[in-house]
mmCIF file with all atom_site columns, C-alpha atoms in Angstrom:
data_model
loop_
_atom_site.group_PDB
_atom_site.id
_atom_site.type_symbol
_atom_site.label_atom_id
_atom_site.label_alt_id
_atom_site.label_comp_id
_atom_site.label_asym_id
_atom_site.label_entity_id
_atom_site.label_seq_id
_atom_site.pdbx_PDB_ins_code
_atom_site.Cartn_x
_atom_site.Cartn_y
_atom_site.Cartn_z
_atom_site.occupancy
_atom_site.B_iso_or_equiv
_atom_site.pdbx_formal_charge
_atom_site.auth_seq_id
_atom_site.auth_comp_id
_atom_site.auth_asym_id
_atom_site.auth_atom_id
_atom_site.pdbx_PDB_model_num
ATOM 1   C CA . MET A 1 1   ? -12.680 16.678  0.466   1.00 78.00 ? 1   MET A CA 1
ATOM 2   C CA . LEU A 1 2   ? -8.874  16.717  0.270   1.00 85.00 ? 2   LEU A CA 1
ATOM 3   C CA . ILE A 1 3   ? -8.656  14.046  2.978   1.00 87.00 ? 3   ILE A CA 1
ATOM 4   C CA . LEU A 1 4   ? -11.078 11.823  1.041   1.00 92.00 ? 4   LEU A CA 1
ATOM 5   C CA . ARG A 1 5   ? -9.107  12.285  -2.174  1.00 93.00 ? 5   ARG A CA 1
ATOM 6   C CA . SER A 1 6   ? -5.834  11.604  -0.407  1.00 91.00 ? 6   SER A CA 1
ATOM 7   C CA . ALA A 1 7   ? -7.211  8.470   1.296   1.00 91.00 ? 7   ALA A CA 1
ATOM 8   C CA . ALA A 1 8   ? -8.588  7.172   -2.008  1.00 94.00 ? 8   ALA A CA 1
ATOM 9   C CA . LEU A 1 9   ? -5.224  7.709   -3.695  1.00 95.00 ? 9   LEU A CA 1
ATOM 10  C CA . PHE A 1 10  ? -3.510  5.767   -0.902  1.00 94.00 ? 10  PHE A CA 1
ATOM 11  C CA . VAL A 1 11  ? -5.912  2.865   -1.471  1.00 95.00 ? 11  VAL A CA 1
ATOM 12  C CA . VAL A 1 12  ? -5.266  2.917   -5.239  1.00 97.00 ? 12  VAL A CA 1
ATOM 13  C CA . ALA A 1 13  ? -1.512  3.026   -4.605  1.00 96.00 ? 13  ALA A CA 1
ATOM 14  C CA . ALA A 1 14  ? -1.790  0.043   -2.271  1.00 96.00 ? 14  ALA A CA 1
ATOM 15  C CA . LEU A 1 15  ? -3.760  -1.949  -4.822  1.00 97.00 ? 15  LEU A CA 1
ATOM 16  C CA . PHE A 1 16  ? -1.105  -1.338  -7.466  1.00 98.00 ? 16  PHE A CA 1
ATOM 17  C CA . GLU A 1 17  ? 1.936   -1.857  -5.245  1.00 97.00 ? 17  GLU A CA 1
ATOM 18  C CA . ILE A 1 18  ? 0.761   -4.763  -3.137  1.00 97.00 ? 18  ILE A CA 1
ATOM 19  C CA . GLY A 1 19  ? -1.086  -6.343  -6.042  1.00 97.00 ? 19  GLY A CA 1
ATOM 20  C CA . GLY A 1 20  ? 1.939   -5.925  -8.286  1.00 97.00 ? 20  GLY A CA 1
ATOM 21  C CA . ALA A 1 21  ? 4.296   -7.455  -5.755  1.00 97.00 ? 21  ALA A CA 1
ATOM 22  C CA . TRP A 1 22  ? 1.827   -10.308 -5.205  1.00 97.00 ? 22  TRP A CA 1
ATOM 23  C CA . LEU A 1 23  ? 1.649   -10.978 -8.958  1.00 98.00 ? 23  LEU A CA 1
ATOM 24  C CA . VAL A 1 24  ? 5.453   -11.101 -9.197  1.00 98.00 ? 24  VAL A CA 1
ATOM 25  C CA . TRP A 1 25  ? 5.513   -13.435 -6.175  1.00 97.00 ? 25  TRP A CA 1
ATOM 26  C CA . GLN A 1 26  ? 2.903   -15.696 -7.787  1.00 97.00 ? 26  GLN A CA 1
ATOM 27  C CA . GLY A 1 27  ? 4.718   -15.703 -11.109 1.00 98.00 ? 27  GLY A CA 1
ATOM 28  C CA . VAL A 1 28  ? 8.125   -16.526 -9.681  1.00 98.00 ? 28  VAL A CA 1
ATOM 29  C CA . ARG A 1 29  ? 7.706   -18.245 -6.294  1.00 97.00 ? 29  ARG A CA 1
ATOM 30  C CA . GLU A 1 30  ? 4.475   -20.076 -7.080  1.00 96.00 ? 30  GLU A CA 1
ATOM 31  C CA . HIS A 1 31  ? 5.573   -20.918 -10.638 1.00 97.00 ? 31  HIS A CA 1
ATOM 32  C CA . ARG A 1 32  ? 2.529   -19.401 -12.321 1.00 97.00 ? 32  ARG A CA 1
ATOM 33  C CA . GLY A 1 33  ? 4.627   -18.027 -15.153 1.00 97.00 ? 33  GLY A CA 1
ATOM 34  C CA . TRP A 1 34  ? 6.228   -14.904 -16.448 1.00 97.00 ? 34  TRP A CA 1
ATOM 35  C CA . LEU A 1 35  ? 2.945   -13.353 -17.579 1.00 98.00 ? 35  LEU A CA 1
ATOM 36  C CA . TRP A 1 36  ? 1.932   -13.065 -13.925 1.00 98.00 ? 36  TRP A CA 1
ATOM 37  C CA . ALA A 1 37  ? 5.287   -11.488 -13.116 1.00 98.00 ? 37  ALA A CA 1
ATOM 38  C CA . ALA A 1 38  ? 5.016   -9.130  -16.099 1.00 98.00 ? 38  ALA A CA 1
ATOM 39  C CA . GLY A 1 39  ? 1.562   -8.041  -14.928 1.00 98.00 ? 39  GLY A CA 1
ATOM 40  C CA . GLY A 1 40  ? 3.088   -7.355  -11.552 1.00 98.00 ? 40  GLY A CA 1
ATOM 41  C CA . VAL A 1 41  ? 5.842   -5.232  -13.060 1.00 98.00 ? 41  VAL A CA 1
ATOM 42  C CA . LEU A 1 42  ? 3.219   -3.165  -14.923 1.00 98.00 ? 42  LEU A CA 1
ATOM 43  C CA . ALA A 1 43  ? 1.177   -2.711  -11.745 1.00 98.00 ? 43  ALA A CA 1
ATOM 44  C CA . LEU A 1 44  ? 4.279   -1.663  -9.810  1.00 97.00 ? 44  LEU A CA 1
ATOM 45  C CA . GLY A 1 45  ? 5.074   0.853   -12.535 1.00 97.00 ? 45  GLY A CA 1
ATOM 46  C CA . ALA A 1 46  ? 1.545   2.267   -12.287 1.00 97.00 ? 46  ALA A CA 1
ATOM 47  C CA . TYR A 1 47  ? 1.961   2.550   -8.522  1.00 96.00 ? 47  TYR A CA 1
ATOM 48  C CA . GLY A 1 48  ? 4.899   4.864   -9.125  1.00 92.00 ? 48  GLY A CA 1
ATOM 49  C CA . PHE A 1 49  ? 2.596   7.401   -10.769 1.00 95.00 ? 49  PHE A CA 1
ATOM 50  C CA . VAL A 1 50  ? -0.220  7.360   -8.224  1.00 95.00 ? 50  VAL A CA 1
ATOM 51  C CA . ALA A 1 51  ? 1.664   9.303   -5.534  1.00 88.00 ? 51  ALA A CA 1
ATOM 52  C CA . THR A 1 52  ? 2.107   12.212  -7.937  1.00 91.00 ? 52  THR A CA 1
ATOM 53  C CA . PHE A 1 53  ? -1.647  12.876  -7.697  1.00 94.00 ? 53  PHE A CA 1
ATOM 54  C CA . GLN A 1 54  ? -1.583  13.410  -3.923  1.00 91.00 ? 54  GLN A CA 1
ATOM 55  C CA . PRO A 1 55  ? -2.595  16.951  -2.937  1.00 89.00 ? 55  PRO A CA 1
ATOM 56  C CA . ASP A 1 56  ? 0.462   17.364  -0.655  1.00 86.00 ? 56  ASP A CA 1
ATOM 57  C CA . ALA A 1 57  ? 3.572   18.368  -2.603  1.00 86.00 ? 57  ALA A CA 1
ATOM 58  C CA . HIS A 1 58  ? 6.164   16.766  -0.279  1.00 90.00 ? 58  HIS A CA 1
ATOM 59  C CA . PHE A 1 59  ? 7.451   13.457  -1.638  1.00 92.00 ? 59  PHE A CA 1
ATOM 60  C CA . GLY A 1 60  ? 8.964   12.333  1.666   1.00 92.00 ? 60  GLY A CA 1
ATOM 61  C CA . ARG A 1 61  ? 5.746   13.001  3.581   1.00 92.00 ? 61  ARG A CA 1
ATOM 62  C CA . ILE A 1 62  ? 3.608   11.156  1.032   1.00 92.00 ? 62  ILE A CA 1
ATOM 63  C CA . LEU A 1 63  ? 5.842   8.081   0.964   1.00 92.00 ? 63  LEU A CA 1
ATOM 64  C CA . ALA A 1 64  ? 6.270   8.025   4.745   1.00 93.00 ? 64  ALA A CA 1
ATOM 65  C CA . ALA A 1 65  ? 2.524   8.240   5.275   1.00 92.00 ? 65  ALA A CA 1
ATOM 66  C CA . TYR A 1 66  ? 1.889   5.630   2.593   1.00 93.00 ? 66  TYR A CA 1
ATOM 67  C CA . GLY A 1 67  ? 4.023   3.229   4.610   1.00 94.00 ? 67  GLY A CA 1
ATOM 68  C CA . GLY A 1 68  ? 1.176   2.877   7.113   1.00 94.00 ? 68  GLY A CA 1
ATOM 69  C CA . ILE A 1 69  ? -1.262  2.035   4.339   1.00 94.00 ? 69  ILE A CA 1
ATOM 70  C CA . PHE A 1 70  ? 1.220   -0.462  2.908   1.00 95.00 ? 70  PHE A CA 1
ATOM 71  C CA . VAL A 1 71  ? 1.565   -2.292  6.233   1.00 97.00 ? 71  VAL A CA 1
ATOM 72  C CA . ALA A 1 72  ? -2.173  -2.571  6.868   1.00 96.00 ? 72  ALA A CA 1
ATOM 73  C CA . GLY A 1 73  ? -2.949  -3.269  3.212   1.00 96.00 ? 73  GLY A CA 1
ATOM 74  C CA . SER A 1 74  ? -0.358  -6.036  3.008   1.00 96.00 ? 74  SER A CA 1
ATOM 75  C CA . LEU A 1 75  ? -1.892  -7.840  5.963   1.00 97.00 ? 75  LEU A CA 1
ATOM 76  C CA . LEU A 1 76  ? -5.359  -7.424  4.494   1.00 97.00 ? 76  LEU A CA 1
ATOM 77  C CA . TRP A 1 77  ? -4.194  -8.632  1.061   1.00 96.00 ? 77  TRP A CA 1
ATOM 78  C CA . GLY A 1 78  ? -2.564  -11.681 2.630   1.00 95.00 ? 78  GLY A CA 1
ATOM 79  C CA . ALA A 1 79  ? -5.756  -12.489 4.515   1.00 96.00 ? 79  ALA A CA 1
ATOM 80  C CA . VAL A 1 80  ? -7.971  -12.169 1.433   1.00 96.00 ? 80  VAL A CA 1
ATOM 81  C CA . ALA A 1 81  ? -5.690  -13.553 -1.289  1.00 93.00 ? 81  ALA A CA 1
ATOM 82  C CA . ASP A 1 82  ? -3.671  -16.156 0.601   1.00 91.00 ? 82  ASP A CA 1
ATOM 83  C CA . GLY A 1 83  ? -5.735  -17.042 3.651   1.00 94.00 ? 83  GLY A CA 1
ATOM 84  C CA . TYR A 1 84  ? -3.161  -15.574 6.044   1.00 95.00 ? 84  TYR A CA 1
ATOM 85  C CA . ARG A 1 85  ? -4.604  -15.033 9.519   1.00 96.00 ? 85  ARG A CA 1
ATOM 86  C CA . PRO A 1 86  ? -3.065  -11.935 11.160  1.00 97.00 ? 86  PRO A CA 1
ATOM 87  C CA . ASP A 1 87  ? -2.662  -12.324 14.912  1.00 98.00 ? 87  ASP A CA 1
ATOM 88  C CA . ARG A 1 88  ? -3.413  -9.613  17.461  1.00 98.00 ? 88  ARG A CA 1
ATOM 89  C CA . TRP A 1 89  ? 0.125   -8.242  17.195  1.00 98.00 ? 89  TRP A CA 1
ATOM 90  C CA . ASP A 1 90  ? -0.142  -7.931  13.421  1.00 98.00 ? 90  ASP A CA 1
ATOM 91  C CA . VAL A 1 91  ? -3.413  -6.044  13.837  1.00 98.00 ? 91  VAL A CA 1
ATOM 92  C CA . THR A 1 92  ? -2.021  -3.888  16.654  1.00 98.00 ? 92  THR A CA 1
ATOM 93  C CA . GLY A 1 93  ? 1.039   -3.014  14.597  1.00 98.00 ? 93  GLY A CA 1
ATOM 94  C CA . ALA A 1 94  ? -1.092  -2.158  11.579  1.00 97.00 ? 94  ALA A CA 1
ATOM 95  C CA . LEU A 1 95  ? -3.300  0.128   13.683  1.00 98.00 ? 95  LEU A CA 1
ATOM 96  C CA . VAL A 1 96  ? -0.211  1.897   15.054  1.00 98.00 ? 96  VAL A CA 1
ATOM 97  C CA . CYS A 1 97  ? 1.040   2.372   11.484  1.00 97.00 ? 97  CYS A CA 1
ATOM 98  C CA . LEU A 1 98  ? -2.332  3.759   10.360  1.00 96.00 ? 98  LEU A CA 1
ATOM 99  C CA . ALA A 1 99  ? -2.379  6.173   13.291  1.00 96.00 ? 99  ALA A CA 1
ATOM 100 C CA . GLY A 1 100 ? 1.118   7.306   12.326  1.00 96.00 ? 100 GLY A CA 1
ATOM 101 C CA . MET A 1 101 ? 0.011   7.746   8.721   1.00 93.00 ? 101 MET A CA 1
ATOM 102 C CA . ALA A 1 102 ? -2.900  9.948   9.815   1.00 93.00 ? 102 ALA A CA 1
ATOM 103 C CA . VAL A 1 103 ? -0.625  12.114  11.966  1.00 94.00 ? 103 VAL A CA 1
ATOM 104 C CA . ILE A 1 104 ? 1.976   12.495  9.219   1.00 94.00 ? 104 ILE A CA 1
ATOM 105 C CA . MET A 1 105 ? -0.551  13.248  6.519   1.00 90.00 ? 105 MET A CA 1
ATOM 106 C CA . TRP A 1 106 ? -3.370  15.159  8.099   1.00 89.00 ? 106 TRP A CA 1
ATOM 107 C CA . ALA A 1 107 ? -2.132  16.846  11.283  1.00 91.00 ? 107 ALA A CA 1
ATOM 108 C CA . PRO A 1 108 ? -2.830  20.591  11.262  1.00 91.00 ? 108 PRO A CA 1
ATOM 109 C CA . ARG A 1 109 ? 0.259   22.521  10.154  1.00 86.00 ? 109 ARG A CA 1
ATOM 110 C CA . ASN A 1 110 ? 1.263   26.139  9.962   1.00 80.00 ? 110 ASN A CA 1
ATOM 111 C CA . SER A 1 111 ? 1.855   27.385  6.437   1.00 62.00 ? 111 SER A CA 1
ATOM 112 C CA . GLY A 1 112 ? 5.285   28.732  7.265   1.00 52.00 ? 112 GLY A CA 1
#
């Protein structure tokens, strides 16, 4: 159950962070206006709180593991929102990052 909760929190974090960055990008680079950018800033702020709900108490571990989710999620977001077509090396790299995330986050550890 903890792994499911942790995975769900990573997905929520990715939606806020990647979505927020995308909104800022759209507002500024694609000239959609400051309301888009402001929405992005709010989403990025919300992202900052999501990690605090992770069951693991180690900030460095959580953020390092989240990096794998960020990489894969960014490619997925680009494919869905912008029509970006990841090549085999993008996909391979994302899978390596996700494997690293799983090791960092969920490898069995001694308590001491």
